[in-house]
mmCIF file of C-alpha atoms and ligand atoms in Angstrom:
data_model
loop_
_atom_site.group_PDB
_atom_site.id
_atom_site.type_symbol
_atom_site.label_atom_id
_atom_site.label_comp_id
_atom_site.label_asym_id
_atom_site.label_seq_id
_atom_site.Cartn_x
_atom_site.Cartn_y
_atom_site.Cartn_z
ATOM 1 C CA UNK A 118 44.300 -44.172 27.975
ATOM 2 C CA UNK A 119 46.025 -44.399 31.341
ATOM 3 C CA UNK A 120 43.191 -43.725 34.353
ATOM 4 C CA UNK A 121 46.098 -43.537 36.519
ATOM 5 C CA UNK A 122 47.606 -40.390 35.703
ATOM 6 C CA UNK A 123 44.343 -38.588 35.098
ATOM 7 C CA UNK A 124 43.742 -35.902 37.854
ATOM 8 C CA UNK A 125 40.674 -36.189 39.528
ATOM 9 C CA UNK A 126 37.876 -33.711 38.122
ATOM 10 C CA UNK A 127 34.224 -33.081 39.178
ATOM 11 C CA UNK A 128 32.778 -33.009 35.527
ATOM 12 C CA UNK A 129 29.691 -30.748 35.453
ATOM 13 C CA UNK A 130 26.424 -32.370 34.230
ATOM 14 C CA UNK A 131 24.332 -29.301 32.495
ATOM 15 C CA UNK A 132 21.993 -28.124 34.543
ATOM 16 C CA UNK A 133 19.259 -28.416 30.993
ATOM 17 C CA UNK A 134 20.694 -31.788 30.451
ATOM 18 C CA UNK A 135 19.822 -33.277 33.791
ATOM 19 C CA UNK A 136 15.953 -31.250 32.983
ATOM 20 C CA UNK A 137 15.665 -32.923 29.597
ATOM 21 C CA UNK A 138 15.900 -36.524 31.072
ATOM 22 C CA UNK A 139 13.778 -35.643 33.972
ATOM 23 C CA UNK A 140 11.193 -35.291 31.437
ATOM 24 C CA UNK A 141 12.087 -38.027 28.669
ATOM 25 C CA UNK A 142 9.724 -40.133 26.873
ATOM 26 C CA UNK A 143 12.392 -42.359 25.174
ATOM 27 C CA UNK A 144 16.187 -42.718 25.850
ATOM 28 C CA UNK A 145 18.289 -44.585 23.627
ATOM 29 C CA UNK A 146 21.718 -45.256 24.799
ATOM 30 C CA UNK A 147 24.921 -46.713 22.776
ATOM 31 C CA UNK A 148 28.097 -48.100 24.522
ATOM 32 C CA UNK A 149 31.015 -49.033 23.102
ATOM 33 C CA UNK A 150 34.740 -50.936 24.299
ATOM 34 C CA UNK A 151 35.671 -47.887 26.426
ATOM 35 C CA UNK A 152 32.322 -48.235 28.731
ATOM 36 C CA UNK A 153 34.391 -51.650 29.786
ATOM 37 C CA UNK A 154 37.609 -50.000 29.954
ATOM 38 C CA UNK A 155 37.612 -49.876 33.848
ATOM 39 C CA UNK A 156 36.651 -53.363 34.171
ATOM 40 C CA UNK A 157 39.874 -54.033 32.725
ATOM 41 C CA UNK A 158 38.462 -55.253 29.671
ATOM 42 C CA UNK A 159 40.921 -53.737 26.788
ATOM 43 C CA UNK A 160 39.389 -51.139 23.567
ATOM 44 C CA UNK A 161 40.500 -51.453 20.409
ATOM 45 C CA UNK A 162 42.004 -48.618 18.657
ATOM 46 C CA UNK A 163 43.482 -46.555 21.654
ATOM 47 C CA UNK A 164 47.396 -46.517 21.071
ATOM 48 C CA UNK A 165 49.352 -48.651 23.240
ATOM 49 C CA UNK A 166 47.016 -50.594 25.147
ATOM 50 C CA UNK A 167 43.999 -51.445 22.533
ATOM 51 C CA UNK A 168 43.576 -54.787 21.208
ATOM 52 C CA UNK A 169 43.916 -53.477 17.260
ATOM 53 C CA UNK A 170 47.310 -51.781 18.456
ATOM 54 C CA UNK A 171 49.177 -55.473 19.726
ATOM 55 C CA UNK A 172 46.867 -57.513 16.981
ATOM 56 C CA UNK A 173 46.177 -57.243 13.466
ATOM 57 C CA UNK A 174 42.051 -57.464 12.712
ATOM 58 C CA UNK A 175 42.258 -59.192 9.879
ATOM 59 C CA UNK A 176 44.232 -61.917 11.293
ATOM 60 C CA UNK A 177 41.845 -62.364 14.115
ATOM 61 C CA UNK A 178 38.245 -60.736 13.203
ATOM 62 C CA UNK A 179 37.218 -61.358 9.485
ATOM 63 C CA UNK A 180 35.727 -64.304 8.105
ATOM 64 C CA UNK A 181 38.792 -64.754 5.342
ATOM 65 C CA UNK A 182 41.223 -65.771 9.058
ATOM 66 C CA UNK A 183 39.171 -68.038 9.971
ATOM 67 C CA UNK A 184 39.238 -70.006 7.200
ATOM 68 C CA UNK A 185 42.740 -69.445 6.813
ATOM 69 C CA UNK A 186 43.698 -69.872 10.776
ATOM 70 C CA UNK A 187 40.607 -70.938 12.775
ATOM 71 C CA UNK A 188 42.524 -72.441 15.599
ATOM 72 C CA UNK A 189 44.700 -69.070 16.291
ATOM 73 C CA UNK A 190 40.983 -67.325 15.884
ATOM 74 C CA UNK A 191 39.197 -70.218 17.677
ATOM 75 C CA UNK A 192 42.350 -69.432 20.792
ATOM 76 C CA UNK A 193 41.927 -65.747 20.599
ATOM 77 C CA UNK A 194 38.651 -65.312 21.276
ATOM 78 C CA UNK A 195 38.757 -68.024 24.005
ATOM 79 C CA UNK A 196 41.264 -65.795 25.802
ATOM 80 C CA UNK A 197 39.288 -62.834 25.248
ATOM 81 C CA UNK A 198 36.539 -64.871 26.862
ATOM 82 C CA UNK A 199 38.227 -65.773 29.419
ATOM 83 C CA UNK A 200 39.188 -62.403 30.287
ATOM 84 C CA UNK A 201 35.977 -61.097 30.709
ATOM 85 C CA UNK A 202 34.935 -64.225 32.830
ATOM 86 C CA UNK A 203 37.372 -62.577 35.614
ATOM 87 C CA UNK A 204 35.977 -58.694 34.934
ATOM 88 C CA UNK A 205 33.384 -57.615 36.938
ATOM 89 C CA UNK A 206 30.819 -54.421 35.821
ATOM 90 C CA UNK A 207 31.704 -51.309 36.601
ATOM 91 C CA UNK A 208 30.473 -47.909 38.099
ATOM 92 C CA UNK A 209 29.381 -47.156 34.538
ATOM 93 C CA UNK A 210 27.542 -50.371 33.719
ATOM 94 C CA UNK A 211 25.897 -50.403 37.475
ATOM 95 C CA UNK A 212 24.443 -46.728 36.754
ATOM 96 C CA UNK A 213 23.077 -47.545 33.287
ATOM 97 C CA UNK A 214 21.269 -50.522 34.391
ATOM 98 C CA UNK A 215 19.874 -47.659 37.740
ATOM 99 C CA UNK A 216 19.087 -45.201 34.493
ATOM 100 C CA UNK A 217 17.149 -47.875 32.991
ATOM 101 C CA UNK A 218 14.855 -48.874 36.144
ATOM 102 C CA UNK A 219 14.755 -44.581 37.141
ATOM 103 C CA UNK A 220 13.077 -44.501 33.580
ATOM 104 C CA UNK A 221 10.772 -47.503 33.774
ATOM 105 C CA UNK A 222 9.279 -46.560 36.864
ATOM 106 C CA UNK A 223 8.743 -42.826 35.498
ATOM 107 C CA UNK A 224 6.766 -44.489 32.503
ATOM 108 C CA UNK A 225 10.137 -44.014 30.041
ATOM 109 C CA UNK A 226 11.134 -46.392 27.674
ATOM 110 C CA UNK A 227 14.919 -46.983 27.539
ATOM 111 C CA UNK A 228 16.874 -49.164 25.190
ATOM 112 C CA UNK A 229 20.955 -49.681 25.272
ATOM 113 C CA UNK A 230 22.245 -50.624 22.592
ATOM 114 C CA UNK A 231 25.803 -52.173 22.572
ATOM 115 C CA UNK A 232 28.669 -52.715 20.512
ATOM 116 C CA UNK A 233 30.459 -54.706 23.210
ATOM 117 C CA UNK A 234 30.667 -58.608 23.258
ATOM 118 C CA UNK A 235 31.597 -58.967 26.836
ATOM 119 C CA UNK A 236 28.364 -59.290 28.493
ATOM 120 C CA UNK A 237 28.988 -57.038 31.079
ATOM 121 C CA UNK A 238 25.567 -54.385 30.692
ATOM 122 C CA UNK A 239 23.220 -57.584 31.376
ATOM 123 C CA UNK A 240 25.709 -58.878 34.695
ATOM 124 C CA UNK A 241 25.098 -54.787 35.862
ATOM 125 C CA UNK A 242 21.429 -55.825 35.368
ATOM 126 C CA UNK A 243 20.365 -53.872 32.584
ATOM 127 C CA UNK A 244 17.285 -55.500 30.681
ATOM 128 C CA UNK A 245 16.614 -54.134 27.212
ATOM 129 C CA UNK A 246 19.771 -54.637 25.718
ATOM 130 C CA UNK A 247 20.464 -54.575 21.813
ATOM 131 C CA UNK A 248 23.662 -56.619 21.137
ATOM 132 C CA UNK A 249 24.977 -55.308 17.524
ATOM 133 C CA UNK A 250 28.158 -57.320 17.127
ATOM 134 C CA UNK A 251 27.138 -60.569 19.112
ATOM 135 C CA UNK A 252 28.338 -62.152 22.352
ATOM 136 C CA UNK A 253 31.341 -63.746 23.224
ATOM 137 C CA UNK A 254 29.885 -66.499 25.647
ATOM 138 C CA UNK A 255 28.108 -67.486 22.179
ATOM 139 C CA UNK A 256 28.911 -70.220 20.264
ATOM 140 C CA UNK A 257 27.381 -70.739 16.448
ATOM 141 C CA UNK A 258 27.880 -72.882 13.735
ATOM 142 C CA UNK A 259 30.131 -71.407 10.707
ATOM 143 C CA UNK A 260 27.964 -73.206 8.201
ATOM 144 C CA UNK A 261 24.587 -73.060 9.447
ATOM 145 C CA UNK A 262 24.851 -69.233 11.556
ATOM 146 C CA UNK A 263 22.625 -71.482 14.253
ATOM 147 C CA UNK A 264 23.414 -71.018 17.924
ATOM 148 C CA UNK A 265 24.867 -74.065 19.624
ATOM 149 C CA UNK A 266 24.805 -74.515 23.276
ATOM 150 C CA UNK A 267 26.970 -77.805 23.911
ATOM 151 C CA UNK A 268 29.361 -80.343 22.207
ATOM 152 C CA UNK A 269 31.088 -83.487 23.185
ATOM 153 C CA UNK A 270 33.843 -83.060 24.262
ATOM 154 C CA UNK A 271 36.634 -83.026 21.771
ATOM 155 C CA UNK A 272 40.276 -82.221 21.503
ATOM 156 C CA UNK A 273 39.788 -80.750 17.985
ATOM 157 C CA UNK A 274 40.385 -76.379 18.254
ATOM 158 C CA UNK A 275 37.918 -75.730 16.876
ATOM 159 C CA UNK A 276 35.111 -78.209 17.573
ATOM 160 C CA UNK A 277 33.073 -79.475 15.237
ATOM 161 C CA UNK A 278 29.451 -78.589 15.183
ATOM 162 C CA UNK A 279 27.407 -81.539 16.686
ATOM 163 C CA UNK A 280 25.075 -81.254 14.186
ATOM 164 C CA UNK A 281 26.568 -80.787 10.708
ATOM 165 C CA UNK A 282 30.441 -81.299 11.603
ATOM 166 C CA UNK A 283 31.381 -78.033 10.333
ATOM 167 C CA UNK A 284 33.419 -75.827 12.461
ATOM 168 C CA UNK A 285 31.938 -74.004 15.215
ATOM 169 C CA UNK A 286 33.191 -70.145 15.822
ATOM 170 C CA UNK A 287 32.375 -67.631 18.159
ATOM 171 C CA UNK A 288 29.137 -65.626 17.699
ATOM 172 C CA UNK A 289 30.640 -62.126 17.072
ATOM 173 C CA UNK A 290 29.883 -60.153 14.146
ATOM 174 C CA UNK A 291 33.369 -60.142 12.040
ATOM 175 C CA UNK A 292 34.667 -57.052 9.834
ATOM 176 C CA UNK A 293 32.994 -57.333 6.454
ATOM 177 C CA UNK A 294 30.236 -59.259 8.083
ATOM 178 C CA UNK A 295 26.650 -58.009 8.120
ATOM 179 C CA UNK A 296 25.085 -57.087 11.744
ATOM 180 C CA UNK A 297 22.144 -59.224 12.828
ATOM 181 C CA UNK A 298 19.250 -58.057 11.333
ATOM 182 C CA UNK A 299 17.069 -57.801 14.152
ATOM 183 C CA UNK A 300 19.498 -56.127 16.487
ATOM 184 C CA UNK A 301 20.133 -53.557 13.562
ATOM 185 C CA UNK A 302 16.618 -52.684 13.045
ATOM 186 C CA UNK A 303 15.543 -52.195 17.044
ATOM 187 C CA UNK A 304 18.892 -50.120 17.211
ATOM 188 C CA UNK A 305 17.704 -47.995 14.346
ATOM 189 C CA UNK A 306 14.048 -47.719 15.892
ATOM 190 C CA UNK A 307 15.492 -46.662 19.139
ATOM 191 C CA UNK A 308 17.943 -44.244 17.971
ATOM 192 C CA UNK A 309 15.136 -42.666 15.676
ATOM 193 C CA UNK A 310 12.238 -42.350 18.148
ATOM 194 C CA UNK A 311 14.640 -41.200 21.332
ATOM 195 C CA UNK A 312 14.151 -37.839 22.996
ATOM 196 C CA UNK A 313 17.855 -38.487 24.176
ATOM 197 C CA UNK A 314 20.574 -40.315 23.009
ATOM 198 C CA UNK A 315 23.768 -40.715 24.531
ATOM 199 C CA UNK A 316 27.051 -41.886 22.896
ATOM 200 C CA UNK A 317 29.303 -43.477 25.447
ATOM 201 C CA UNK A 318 32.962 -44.960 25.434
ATOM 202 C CA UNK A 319 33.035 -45.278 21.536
ATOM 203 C CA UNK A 320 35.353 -44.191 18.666
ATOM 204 C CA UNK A 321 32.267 -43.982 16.722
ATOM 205 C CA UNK A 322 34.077 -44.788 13.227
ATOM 206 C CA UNK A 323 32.510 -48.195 12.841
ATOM 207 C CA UNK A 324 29.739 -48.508 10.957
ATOM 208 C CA UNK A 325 26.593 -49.364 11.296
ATOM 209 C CA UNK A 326 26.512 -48.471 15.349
ATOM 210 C CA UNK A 327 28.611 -44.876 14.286
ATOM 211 C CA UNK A 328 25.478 -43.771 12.229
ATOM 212 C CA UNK A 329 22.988 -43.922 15.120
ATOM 213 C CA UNK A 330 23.776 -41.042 16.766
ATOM 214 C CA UNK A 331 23.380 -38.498 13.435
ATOM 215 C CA UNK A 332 20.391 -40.363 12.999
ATOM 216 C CA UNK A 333 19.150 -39.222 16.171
ATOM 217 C CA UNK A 334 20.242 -36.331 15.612
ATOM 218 C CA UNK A 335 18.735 -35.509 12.308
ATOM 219 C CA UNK A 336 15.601 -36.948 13.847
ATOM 220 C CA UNK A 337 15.859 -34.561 16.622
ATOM 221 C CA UNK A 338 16.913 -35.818 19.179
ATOM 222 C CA UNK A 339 19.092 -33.877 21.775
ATOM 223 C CA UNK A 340 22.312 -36.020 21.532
ATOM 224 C CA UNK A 341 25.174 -36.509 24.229
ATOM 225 C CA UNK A 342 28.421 -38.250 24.459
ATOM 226 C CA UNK A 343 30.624 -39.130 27.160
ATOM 227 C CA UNK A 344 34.340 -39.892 26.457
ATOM 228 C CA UNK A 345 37.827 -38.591 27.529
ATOM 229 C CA UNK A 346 38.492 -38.195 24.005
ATOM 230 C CA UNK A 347 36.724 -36.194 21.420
ATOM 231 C CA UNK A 348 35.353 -38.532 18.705
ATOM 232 C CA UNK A 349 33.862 -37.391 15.048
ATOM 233 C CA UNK A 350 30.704 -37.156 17.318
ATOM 234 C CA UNK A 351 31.903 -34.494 19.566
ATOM 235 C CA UNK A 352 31.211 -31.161 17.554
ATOM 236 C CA UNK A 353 27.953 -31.971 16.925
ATOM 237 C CA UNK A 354 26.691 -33.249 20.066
ATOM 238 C CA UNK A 355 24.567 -30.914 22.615
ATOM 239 C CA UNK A 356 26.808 -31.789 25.650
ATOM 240 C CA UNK A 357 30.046 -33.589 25.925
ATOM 241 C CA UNK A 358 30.897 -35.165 29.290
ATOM 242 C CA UNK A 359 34.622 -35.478 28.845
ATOM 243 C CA UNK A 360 35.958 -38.118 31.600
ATOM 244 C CA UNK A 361 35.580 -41.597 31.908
ATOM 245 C CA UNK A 362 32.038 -43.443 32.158
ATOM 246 C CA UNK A 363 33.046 -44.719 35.496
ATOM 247 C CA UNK A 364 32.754 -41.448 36.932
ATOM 248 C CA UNK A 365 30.549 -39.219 34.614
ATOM 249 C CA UNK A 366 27.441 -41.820 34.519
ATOM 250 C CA UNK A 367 27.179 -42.393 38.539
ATOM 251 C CA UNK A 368 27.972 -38.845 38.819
ATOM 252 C CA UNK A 369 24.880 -38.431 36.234
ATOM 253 C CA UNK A 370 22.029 -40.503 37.304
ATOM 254 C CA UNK A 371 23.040 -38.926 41.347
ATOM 255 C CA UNK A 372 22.106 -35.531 39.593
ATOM 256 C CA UNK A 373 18.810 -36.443 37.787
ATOM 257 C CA UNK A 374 17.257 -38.397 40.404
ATOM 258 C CA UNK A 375 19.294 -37.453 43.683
ATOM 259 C CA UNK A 376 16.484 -39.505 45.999
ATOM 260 C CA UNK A 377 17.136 -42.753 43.515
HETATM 261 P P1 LIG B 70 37.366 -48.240 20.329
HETATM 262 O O1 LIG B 70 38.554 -48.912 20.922
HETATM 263 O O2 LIG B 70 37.418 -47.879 18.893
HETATM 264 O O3 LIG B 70 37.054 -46.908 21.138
HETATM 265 C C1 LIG B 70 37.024 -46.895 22.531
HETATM 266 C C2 LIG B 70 36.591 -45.521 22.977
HETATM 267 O O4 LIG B 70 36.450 -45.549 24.385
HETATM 268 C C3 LIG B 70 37.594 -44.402 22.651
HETATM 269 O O5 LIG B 70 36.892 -43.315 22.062
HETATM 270 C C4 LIG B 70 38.146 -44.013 24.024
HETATM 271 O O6 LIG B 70 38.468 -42.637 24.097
HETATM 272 C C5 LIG B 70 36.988 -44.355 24.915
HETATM 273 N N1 LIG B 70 37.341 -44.639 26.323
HETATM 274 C C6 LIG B 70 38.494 -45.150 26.831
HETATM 275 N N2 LIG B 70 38.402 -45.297 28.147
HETATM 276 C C7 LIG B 70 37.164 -44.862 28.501
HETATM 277 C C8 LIG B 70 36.459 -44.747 29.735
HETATM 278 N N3 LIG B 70 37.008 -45.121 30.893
HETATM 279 N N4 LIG B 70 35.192 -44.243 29.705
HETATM 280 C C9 LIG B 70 34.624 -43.872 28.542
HETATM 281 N N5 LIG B 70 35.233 -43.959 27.355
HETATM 282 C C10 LIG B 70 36.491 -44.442 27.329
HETATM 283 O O7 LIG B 70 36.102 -49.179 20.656
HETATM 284 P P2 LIG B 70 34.655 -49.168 19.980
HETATM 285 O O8 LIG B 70 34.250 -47.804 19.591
HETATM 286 O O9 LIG B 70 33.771 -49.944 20.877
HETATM 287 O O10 LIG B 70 34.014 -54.468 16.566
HETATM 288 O O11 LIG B 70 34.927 -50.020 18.666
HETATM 289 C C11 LIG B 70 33.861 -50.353 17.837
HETATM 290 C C12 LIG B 70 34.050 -51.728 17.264
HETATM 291 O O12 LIG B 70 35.351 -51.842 16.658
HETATM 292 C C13 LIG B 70 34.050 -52.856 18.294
HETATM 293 O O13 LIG B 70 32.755 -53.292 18.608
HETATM 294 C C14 LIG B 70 34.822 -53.931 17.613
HETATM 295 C C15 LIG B 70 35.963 -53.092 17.079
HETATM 296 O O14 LIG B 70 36.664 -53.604 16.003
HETATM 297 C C16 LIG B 70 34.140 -55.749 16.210
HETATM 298 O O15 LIG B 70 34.941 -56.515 16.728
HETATM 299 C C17 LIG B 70 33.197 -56.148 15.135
#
């Protein structure tokens, strides 16, 4: 979407919304590409600019290119990389990682669980983070799934693993691929036991990470997304923020806790 020609609004955070995480227990919250969006880091599936609209997935992000093409996947996700390198977190990542400490020090637990690769939550400073589709600073091994730090230099695209010569690929969870396990499970946990979940900058039609919020939900949890879009989540959620996370979530955490 183009920030530019959005008019400025004041979006109104519900009066009972800003009560109900006053007095959370446990708030799970999931992030997806458009949380990075005004970092300049590009979403997938919006027309025009997305990554999915100028690229084909599945000659980039499933196993069967890779063996097919690694270079041209090896390259891709090197530029991706290297785009992120330059991006710096945003409003919306800084006030996450404030939402997170406000909640510590009130005795809340808080968990944010991400579909984004870029890093860009823990550079904000958030601390519990649950990575469901990897990290693109991440290296692993394509035979052996082990992370690996450092490699001699080479001028082979893609190196070869120093320790079993296979190839070495980025450590991002590919379409048809399953999510690590342990990421999976503390996402689940989270979105189950939360008071509050809240659904931000995501299409929410990928799956696993689209389930979580109608599993909070059927678990009772009082569910909340913020987007300038309406997503399948949006009819059934008990308030929708509509603007973008740069905005709404600074504009949010100023309302619950106004002294910081
Ligand atoms: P999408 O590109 O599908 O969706 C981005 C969402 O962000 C859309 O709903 C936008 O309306 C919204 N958005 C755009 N700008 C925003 C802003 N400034 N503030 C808040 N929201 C904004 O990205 P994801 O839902 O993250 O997976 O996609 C999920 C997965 O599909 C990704 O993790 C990736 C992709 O293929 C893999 O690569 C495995």
């Amino acid at each position: 979407m183009n920030l530019q020609r959005m008019p400025l609004v004041l979006i109104p955070i519900p009066p009972d919304f800003i009560n109900s995480l006053r007095s959370a227990r446990r708030v799970a919250v999931l992030t997806g590409a458009g949380v990075s969006a005004e970092s300049g880091v590009p979403t997938f599936r919006e027309a025009q600019t997305g990554l999915w609209a100028q690229f084909e997935p599945t000659d980039l992000a499933t196993p069967q290119a890779f063996e097919r093409d690694p270079q041209t996947v090896w390259e891709w996700y090197a530029w991706r990389r290297e785009l992120v390198a330059r991006a710096e977190p945003n409003p919306g990542h800084l006030a996450l990682a404030a939402l997170e400490t406000s909640l510590n020090r009130r005795g809340a637990h808080f968990t944010l669980i991400t579909q984004n690769v870029d890093g860009l939550h823990q550079r904000a400073g958030s601390q519990n983070v649950v990575e469901l589709h990897g990290n693109l600073s991440q290296t692993k091994c394509s035979r052996e799934d082990r992370v690996v730090e450092s490699w001699p230099p080479t001028r082979r695209v893609p190196p070869p693993c120093p320790h079993c010569g296979a190839l070495l690929r980025p450590d991002v969870v590919w379409f048809g691929e399953a999510l690590p396990r342990e990421a999976l499970a503390a996402a689940e946990r989270a979105a189950n036991e939360s008071d509050i979940f809240i659904s931000v900058g995501t299409s929410g039609v990928v799956e696993p990470a689209a389930s979580l919020p109608f599993a909070a939900l059927e678990h009772g949890a009082i569910v909340v997304e913020i987007n300038p879009e309406a997503t399948p989540l949006t009819p059934l959620a008990a308030h929708v923020l509509t603007g973008p996370s740069g905005a709404v979530l600074p504009d949010l955490v100023k309302a619950v806790w106004p002294e910081g």
